[in-house]
Short mmCIF file of C-alpha atoms in Angstrom, two decimals:
data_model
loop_
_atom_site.label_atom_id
_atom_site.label_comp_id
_atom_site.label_asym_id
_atom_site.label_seq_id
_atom_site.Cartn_x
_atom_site.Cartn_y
_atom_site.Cartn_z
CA UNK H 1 93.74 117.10 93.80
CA UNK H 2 90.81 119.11 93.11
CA UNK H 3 91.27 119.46 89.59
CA UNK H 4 91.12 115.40 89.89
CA UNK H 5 87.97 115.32 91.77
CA UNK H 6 86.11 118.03 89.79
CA UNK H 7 87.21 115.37 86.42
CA UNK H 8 86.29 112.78 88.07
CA UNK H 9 82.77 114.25 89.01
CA UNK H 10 82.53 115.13 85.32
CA UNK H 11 83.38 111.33 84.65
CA UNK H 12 80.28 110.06 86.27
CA UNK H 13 77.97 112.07 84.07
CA UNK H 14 78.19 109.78 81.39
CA UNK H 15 78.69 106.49 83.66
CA UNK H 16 74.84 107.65 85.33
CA UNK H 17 72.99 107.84 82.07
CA UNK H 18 74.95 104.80 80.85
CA UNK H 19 74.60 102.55 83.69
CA UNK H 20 77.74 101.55 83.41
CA UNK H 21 79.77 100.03 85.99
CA UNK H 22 83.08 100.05 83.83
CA UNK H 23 84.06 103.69 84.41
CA UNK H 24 84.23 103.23 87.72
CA UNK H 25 87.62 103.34 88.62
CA UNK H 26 88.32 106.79 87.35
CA UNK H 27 86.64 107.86 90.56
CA UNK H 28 88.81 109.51 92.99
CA UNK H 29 91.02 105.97 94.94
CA UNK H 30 90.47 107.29 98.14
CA UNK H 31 86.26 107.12 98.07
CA UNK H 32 86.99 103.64 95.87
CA UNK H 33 84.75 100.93 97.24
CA UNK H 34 86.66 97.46 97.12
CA UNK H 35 85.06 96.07 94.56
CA UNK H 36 87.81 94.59 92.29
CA UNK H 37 90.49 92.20 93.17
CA UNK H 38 93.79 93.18 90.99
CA UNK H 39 95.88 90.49 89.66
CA UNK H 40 99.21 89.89 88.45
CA UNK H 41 101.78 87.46 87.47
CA UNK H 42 105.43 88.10 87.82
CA UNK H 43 108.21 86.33 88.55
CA UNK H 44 110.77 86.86 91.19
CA UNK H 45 114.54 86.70 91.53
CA UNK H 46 114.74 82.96 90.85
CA UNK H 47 112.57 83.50 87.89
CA UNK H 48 109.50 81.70 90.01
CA UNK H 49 106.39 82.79 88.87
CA UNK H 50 104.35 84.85 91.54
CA UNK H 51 100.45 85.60 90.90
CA UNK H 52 98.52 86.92 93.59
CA UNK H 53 96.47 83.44 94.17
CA UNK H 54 99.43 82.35 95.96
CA UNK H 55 98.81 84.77 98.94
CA UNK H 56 95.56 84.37 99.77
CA UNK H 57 94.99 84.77 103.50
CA UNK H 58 97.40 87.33 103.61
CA UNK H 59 96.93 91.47 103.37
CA UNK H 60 99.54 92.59 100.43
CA UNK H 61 101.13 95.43 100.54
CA UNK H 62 102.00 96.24 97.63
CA UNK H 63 104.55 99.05 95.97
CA UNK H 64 104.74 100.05 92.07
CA UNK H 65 108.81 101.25 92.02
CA UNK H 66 112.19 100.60 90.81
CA UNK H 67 115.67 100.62 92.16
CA UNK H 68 116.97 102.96 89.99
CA UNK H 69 114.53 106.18 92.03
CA UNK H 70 116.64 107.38 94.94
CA UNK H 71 113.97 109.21 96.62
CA UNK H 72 110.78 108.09 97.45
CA UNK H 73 111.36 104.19 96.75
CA UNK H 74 113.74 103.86 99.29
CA UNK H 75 111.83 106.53 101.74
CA UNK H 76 108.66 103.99 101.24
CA UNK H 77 110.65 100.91 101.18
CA UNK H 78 111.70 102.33 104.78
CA UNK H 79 108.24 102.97 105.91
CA UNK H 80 107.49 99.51 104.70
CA UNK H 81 110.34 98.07 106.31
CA UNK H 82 108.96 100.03 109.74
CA UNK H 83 105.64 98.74 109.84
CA UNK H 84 106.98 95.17 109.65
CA UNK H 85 109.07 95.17 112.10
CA UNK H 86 106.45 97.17 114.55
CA UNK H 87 103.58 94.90 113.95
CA UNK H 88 105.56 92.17 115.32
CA UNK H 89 103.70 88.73 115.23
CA UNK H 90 101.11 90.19 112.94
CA UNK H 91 103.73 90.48 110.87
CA UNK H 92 102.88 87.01 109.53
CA UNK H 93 99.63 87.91 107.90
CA UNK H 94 101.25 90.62 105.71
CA UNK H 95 103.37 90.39 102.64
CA UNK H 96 104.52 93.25 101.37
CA UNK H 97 105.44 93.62 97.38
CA UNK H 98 107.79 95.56 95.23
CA UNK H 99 106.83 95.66 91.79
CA UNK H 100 109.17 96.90 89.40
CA UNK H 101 108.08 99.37 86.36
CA UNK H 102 111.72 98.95 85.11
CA UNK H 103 111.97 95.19 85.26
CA UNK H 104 114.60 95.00 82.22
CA UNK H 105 117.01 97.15 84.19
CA UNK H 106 115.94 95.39 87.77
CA UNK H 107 116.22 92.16 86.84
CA UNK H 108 119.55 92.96 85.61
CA UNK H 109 121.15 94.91 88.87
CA UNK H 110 118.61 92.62 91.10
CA UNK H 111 116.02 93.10 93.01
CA UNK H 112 116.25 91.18 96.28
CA UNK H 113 119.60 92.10 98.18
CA UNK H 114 118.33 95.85 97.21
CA UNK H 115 115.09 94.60 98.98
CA UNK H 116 116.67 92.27 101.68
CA UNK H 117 118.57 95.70 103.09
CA UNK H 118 115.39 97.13 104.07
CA UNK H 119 113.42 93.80 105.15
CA UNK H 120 113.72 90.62 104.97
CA UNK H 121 109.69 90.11 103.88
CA UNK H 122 109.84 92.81 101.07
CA UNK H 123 109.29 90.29 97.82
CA UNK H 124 110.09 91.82 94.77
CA UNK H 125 109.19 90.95 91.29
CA UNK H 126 109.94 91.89 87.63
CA UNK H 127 108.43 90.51 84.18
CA UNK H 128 108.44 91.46 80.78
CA UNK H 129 106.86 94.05 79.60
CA UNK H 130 103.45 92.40 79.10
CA UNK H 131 102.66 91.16 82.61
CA UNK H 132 103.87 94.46 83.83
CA UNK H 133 101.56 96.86 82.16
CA UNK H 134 99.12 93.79 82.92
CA UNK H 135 99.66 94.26 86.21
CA UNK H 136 100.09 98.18 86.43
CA UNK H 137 96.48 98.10 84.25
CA UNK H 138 95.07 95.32 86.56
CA UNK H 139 95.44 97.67 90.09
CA UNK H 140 94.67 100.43 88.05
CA UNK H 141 97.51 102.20 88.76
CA UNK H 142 99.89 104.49 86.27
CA UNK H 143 103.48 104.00 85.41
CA UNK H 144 105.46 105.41 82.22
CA UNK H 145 109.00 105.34 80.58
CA UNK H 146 110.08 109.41 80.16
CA UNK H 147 112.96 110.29 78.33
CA UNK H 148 115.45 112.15 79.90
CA UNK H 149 119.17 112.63 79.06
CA UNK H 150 120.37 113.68 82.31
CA UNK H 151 119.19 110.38 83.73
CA UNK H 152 121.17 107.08 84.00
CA UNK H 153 120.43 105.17 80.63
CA UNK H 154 118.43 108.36 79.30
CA UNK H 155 115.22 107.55 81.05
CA UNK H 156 113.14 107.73 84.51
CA UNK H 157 109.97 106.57 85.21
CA UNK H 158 107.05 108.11 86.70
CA UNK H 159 104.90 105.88 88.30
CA UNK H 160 101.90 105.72 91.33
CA UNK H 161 103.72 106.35 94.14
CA UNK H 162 101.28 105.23 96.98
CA UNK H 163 101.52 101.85 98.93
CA UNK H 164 98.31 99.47 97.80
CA UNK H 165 96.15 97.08 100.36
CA UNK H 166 95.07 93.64 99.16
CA UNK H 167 92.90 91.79 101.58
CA UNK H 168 93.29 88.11 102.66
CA UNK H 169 90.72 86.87 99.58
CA UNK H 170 92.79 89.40 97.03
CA UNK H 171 89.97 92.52 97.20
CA UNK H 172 91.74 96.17 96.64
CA UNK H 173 91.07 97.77 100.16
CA UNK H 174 92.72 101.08 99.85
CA UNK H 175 95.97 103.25 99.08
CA UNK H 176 98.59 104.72 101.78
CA UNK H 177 99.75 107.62 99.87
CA UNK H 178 103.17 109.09 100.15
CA UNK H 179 104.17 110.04 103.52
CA UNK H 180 101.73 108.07 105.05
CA UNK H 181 103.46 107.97 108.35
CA UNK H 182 104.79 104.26 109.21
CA UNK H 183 102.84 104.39 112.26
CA UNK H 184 99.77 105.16 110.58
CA UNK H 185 99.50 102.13 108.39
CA UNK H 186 100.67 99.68 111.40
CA UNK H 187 97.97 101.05 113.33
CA UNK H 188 95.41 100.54 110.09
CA UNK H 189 96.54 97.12 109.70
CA UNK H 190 96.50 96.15 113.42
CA UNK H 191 92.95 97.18 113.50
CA UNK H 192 92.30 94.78 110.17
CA UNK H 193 94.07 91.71 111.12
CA UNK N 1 133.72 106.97 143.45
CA UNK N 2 133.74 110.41 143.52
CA UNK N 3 135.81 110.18 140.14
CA UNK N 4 133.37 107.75 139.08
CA UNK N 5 130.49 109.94 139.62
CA UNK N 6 132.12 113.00 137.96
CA UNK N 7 132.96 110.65 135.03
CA UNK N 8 129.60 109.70 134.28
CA UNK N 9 128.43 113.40 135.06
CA UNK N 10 130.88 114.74 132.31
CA UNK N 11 129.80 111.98 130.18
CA UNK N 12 126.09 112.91 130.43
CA UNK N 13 127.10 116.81 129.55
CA UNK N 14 129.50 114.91 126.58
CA UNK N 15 127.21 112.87 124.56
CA UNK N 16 124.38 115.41 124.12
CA UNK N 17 127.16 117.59 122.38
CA UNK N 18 129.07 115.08 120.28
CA UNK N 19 125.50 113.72 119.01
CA UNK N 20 125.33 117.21 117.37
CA UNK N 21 128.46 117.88 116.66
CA UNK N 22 127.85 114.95 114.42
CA UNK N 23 126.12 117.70 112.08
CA UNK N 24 128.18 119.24 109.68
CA UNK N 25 127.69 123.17 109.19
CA UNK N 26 129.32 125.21 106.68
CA UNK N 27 128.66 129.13 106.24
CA UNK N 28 129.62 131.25 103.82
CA UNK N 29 128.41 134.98 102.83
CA UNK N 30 125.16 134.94 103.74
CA UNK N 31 124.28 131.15 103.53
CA UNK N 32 124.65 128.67 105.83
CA UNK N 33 124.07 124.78 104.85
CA UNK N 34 123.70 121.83 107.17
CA UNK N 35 122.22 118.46 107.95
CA UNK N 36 124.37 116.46 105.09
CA UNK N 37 123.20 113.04 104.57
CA UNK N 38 123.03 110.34 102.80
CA UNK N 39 121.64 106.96 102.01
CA UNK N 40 124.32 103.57 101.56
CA UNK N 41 124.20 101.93 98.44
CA UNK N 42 124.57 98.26 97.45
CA UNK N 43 127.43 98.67 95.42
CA UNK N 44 127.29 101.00 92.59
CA UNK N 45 125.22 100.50 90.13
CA UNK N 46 122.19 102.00 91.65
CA UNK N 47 122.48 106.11 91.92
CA UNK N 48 122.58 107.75 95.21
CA UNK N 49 120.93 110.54 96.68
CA UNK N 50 121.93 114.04 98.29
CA UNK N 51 120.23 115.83 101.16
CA UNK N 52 121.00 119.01 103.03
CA UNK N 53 119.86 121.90 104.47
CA UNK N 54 120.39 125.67 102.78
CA UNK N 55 119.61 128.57 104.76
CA UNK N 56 119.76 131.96 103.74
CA UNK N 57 120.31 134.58 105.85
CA UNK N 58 120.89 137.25 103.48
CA UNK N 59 118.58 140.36 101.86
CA UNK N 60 118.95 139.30 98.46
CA UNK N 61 117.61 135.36 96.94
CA UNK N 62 120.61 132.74 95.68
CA UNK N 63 120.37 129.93 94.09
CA UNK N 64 121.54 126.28 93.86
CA UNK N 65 122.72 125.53 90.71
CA UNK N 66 124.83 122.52 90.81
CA UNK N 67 126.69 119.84 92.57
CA UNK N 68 130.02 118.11 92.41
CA UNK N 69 131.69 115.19 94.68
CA UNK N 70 134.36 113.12 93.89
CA UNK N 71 132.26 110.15 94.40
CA UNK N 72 129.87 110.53 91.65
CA UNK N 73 131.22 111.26 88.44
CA UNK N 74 127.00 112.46 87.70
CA UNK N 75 125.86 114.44 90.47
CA UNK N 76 122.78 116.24 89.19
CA UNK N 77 119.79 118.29 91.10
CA UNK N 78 116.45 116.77 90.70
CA UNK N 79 113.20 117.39 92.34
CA UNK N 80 110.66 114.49 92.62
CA UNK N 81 106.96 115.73 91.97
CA UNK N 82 103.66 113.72 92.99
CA UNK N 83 100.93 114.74 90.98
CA UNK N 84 97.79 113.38 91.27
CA UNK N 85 99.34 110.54 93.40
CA UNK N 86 101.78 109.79 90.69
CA UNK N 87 105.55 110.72 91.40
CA UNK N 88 107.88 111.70 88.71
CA UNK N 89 111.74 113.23 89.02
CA UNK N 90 112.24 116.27 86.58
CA UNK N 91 116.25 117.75 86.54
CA UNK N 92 116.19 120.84 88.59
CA UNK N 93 118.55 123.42 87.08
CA UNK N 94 118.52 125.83 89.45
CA UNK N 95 116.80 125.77 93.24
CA UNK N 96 116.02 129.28 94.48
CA UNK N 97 116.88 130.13 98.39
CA UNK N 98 114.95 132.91 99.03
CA UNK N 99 116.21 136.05 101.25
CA UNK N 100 115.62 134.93 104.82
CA UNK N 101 114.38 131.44 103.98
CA UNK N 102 115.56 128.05 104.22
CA UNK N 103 115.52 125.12 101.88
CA UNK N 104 115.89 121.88 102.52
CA UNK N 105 116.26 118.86 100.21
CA UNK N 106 114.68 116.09 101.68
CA UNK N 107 112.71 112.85 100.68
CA UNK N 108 110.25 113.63 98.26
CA UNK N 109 111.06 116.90 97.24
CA UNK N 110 114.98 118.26 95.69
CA UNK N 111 117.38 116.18 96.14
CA UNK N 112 120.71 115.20 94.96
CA UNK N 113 120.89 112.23 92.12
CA UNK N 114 124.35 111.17 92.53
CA UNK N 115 124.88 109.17 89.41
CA UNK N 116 128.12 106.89 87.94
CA UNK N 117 128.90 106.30 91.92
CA UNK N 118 132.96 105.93 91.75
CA UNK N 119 132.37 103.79 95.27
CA UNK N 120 129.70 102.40 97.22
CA UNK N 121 128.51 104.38 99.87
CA UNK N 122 129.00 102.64 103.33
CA UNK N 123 126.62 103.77 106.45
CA UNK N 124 129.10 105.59 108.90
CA UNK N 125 131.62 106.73 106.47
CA UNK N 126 131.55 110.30 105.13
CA UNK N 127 132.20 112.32 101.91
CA UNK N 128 132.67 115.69 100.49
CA UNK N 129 130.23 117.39 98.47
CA UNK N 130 130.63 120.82 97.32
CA UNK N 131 127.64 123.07 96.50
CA UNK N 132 127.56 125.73 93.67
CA UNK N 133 125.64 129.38 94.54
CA UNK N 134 125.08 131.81 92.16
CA UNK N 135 125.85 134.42 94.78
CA UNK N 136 128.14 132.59 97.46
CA UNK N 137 130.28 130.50 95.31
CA UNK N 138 130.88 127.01 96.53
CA UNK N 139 130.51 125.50 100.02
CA UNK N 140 131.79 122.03 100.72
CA UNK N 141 130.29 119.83 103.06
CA UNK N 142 131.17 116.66 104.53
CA UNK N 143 128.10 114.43 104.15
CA UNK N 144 127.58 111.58 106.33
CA UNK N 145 126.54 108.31 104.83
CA UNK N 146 123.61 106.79 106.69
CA UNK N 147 121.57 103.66 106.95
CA UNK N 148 119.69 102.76 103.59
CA UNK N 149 116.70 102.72 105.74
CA UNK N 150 116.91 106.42 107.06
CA UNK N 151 113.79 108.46 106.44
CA UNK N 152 115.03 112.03 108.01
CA UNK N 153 118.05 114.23 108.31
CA UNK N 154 120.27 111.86 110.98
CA UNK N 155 120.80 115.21 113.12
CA UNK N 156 118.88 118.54 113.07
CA UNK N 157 119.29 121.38 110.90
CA UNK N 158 121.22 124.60 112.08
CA UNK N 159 118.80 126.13 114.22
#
C-alpha cells in the first residue's frame, strides 16, 4: 500500500506541470473524488443486453469475479448477499452486480443459479472479450488471464477484488475492499439512501 | 413436571455440547487440526474449497504439503494474495506451521482448491480429507459441508 501511494505521488508530478486531468485515476481509489461515471455493456444469462443506463436511480454494487475462484468470490458474494438481506426495504434502491473476467467459461457453467444461491438480487453478466476489458478499463479496475497448470483449464485470473459503488445517476462513489465487514457497507449505504 | 423440568434442564447442559462436538479434532504427534469446513457446490463443475485449522504444539516447525479426498480427484493448496487491492491465487507447495503456532486456512488466505469434484458437495453432509505433514504424516479429518454462503469456520477452533 505504501509503495502504491509513494507511485502514485510520483504520478502527479507530471499530471501538475501538465495540467492534465487524464492521469487522474492512477491516484490512490480510496482519496478518488467521484468524478467519472463507469460504463459497461454486458449481457446476462438470457443473452439481454445490460448497460448501466438501465439502473439509473439505483446505487450498484458492483463485483469484478468469476465462478471458477473458490475463495474470496464466494466470501464477497456472501457479504453481498448479507447486506441485502439486512437493509431490508432499502433493499430496493440497490442492485448489486457480478461481472465476470472469465465470461467464456461463465457463460458456459452459468452464472445465475451460482448467483441465485447467494441472493436472489445478485445480477450477473458475461460478454465477449471486448465489452469486458471495456468494462474492466471503463471502472478502472484490473483483471488478467495467468497461466497456471495446476489450475482447472490451465489458467486463473487475478482480478480487483474490492466491491464498487455506483450512485443513482451512474457516478463512481467509492470501493469496499476485501473484508469490508457486511455490516459496514449496510450501514454506509443506509446513511446514502 | 418435575421430569419435564429436568428434561429441559439436561437439554440446556446438551445442546451447548453437541453444538461443539459438531467440530471435528484430530491430533497427531505434535499437531492438532480442527475446524473442517466447507462450502456446497452447485453441482460439479465449479471447484471447491478446503478450510481448517493446524496447530502446532511441538518444538520443531512442520509443514503442509498436500491434500487428498476422495471427492476431488484435484485437491491442491493455494493461497489467494491481494496486492494492491488486486487478488490473485498462486499454488502453495508447502505451508509452514511454525513450533508453537497455529495456522489456519481461511477465506482469503490458504486454502484448499478441491478440483475435478467426483460429487457435489451438499450443506450438512460431511467428507474425509486427509492432510500430508512433513513431520506428522497424515491426519484425516471429517470436513463438514456448509452453506455456500458461510463466511467463517461453522464452529471454533481447538482452543
Amino acid at each position: 500500500m505504501l509503495k502504491t501511494i509513494r507511485v502514485a505521488l510520483w504520478m502527479t508530478v507530471p499530471v501538475a506541470l501538465i495540467g492534465s486531468s487524464v492521469m487522474l485515476w492512477r491516484a490512490d481509489q480510496h482519496e478518488q473524488v467521484a468524478a467519472f461515471q463507469p460504463a459497461f455493456s454486458l449481457p446476462d444469462d438470457s443473452g439481454a443486453i445490460r448497460t448501466a443506463g438501465e439502473f439509473e436511480g439505483k446505487h450498484l454494487l458492483v463485483f469484478f469475479g468469476f465462478t471458477n475462484c473458490p475463495d474470496i468470490c464466494p466470501t464477497t458474494m456472501s457479504e453481498v448477499a448479507q447486506v441485502m438481506e439486512d437493509l431490508g426495504p432499502d433493499a430496493d434502491e440497490v442492485q448489486p452486480l457480478f461481472i465476470s473476467v472469465d465470461p467464456v467459461r461463465d457463460r458456459e457453467s452459468g452464472l445465475s443459479e451460482y448467483l441465485a444461491a447467494f441472493h436472489p438480487s445478485i445480477l450477473g453478466l458475461a460478454g465477449d472479450e471486448a465489452a469486458t476489458q471495456a468494462a474492466v478499463e471503463s471502472f478502472k479496475v484490473f483483471y488478467d488471464q495467468e497461466n497456471d497448470a495446476s489450475q482447472p483449464g490451465g489458467y486463473t485470473m487475478s482480478h480487483s477484488s474490492s466491491l464498487f459503488l455506483l450512485g443513482p445517476r451512474g457516478d463512481w462513489l467509492r470501493q469496499y475492499t476485501y473484508g469490508t465487514p457486511a455490516d459496514d457497507i449496510t450501514a454506509d449505504l443506509k446513511e446514502r439512501l | 413436571m418435575l421430569k419435564l423440568i429436568a428434561a429441559t434442564l439436561g437439554m440446556a447442559a446438551v445442546l451447548p455440547a453437541m453444538a461443539h462436538a459438531e467440530c471435528a479434532e484430530v491430533s497427531q504427534g505434535d499437531l492438532s487440526i480442527s475446524a473442517a469446513w466447507s462450502r456446497a457446490t452447485i453441482g460439479t463443475a465449479r471447484p471447491a474449497v478446503f478450510y481448517v485449522t493446524i496447530q502446532n504444539n511441538g518444538s520443531t516447525e512442520d509443514r503442509l504439503i498436500g491434500i487428498e479426498t476422495p471427492v476431488a480427484g484435484m485437491p491442491m493448496l493455494h493461497e489467494t494474495v491481494l496486492s494492491d487491492g488486486v487478488a490473485s491465487m498462486p499454488h502453495a507447495d508447502q505451508i509452514s506451521i511454525a513450533a508453537g503456532e497455529t495456522v489456519s486456512l481461511a477465506p482469503g488466505s490458504y486454502h484448499g482448491m478441491l478440483m475435478d469434484l467426483n460429487e457435489a458437495l451438499t450443506e450438512g453432509e460431511s467428507f474425509p480429507m486427509t492432510l500430508q505433514f512433513q513431520n506428522a504424516g497424515t491426519l484425516t479429518i471429517d470436513t463438514d459441508v456448509v452453506s455456500i454462503r458461510e463466511r467463517e469456520a461453522p464452529c471454533a477452533p481447538a482452543p
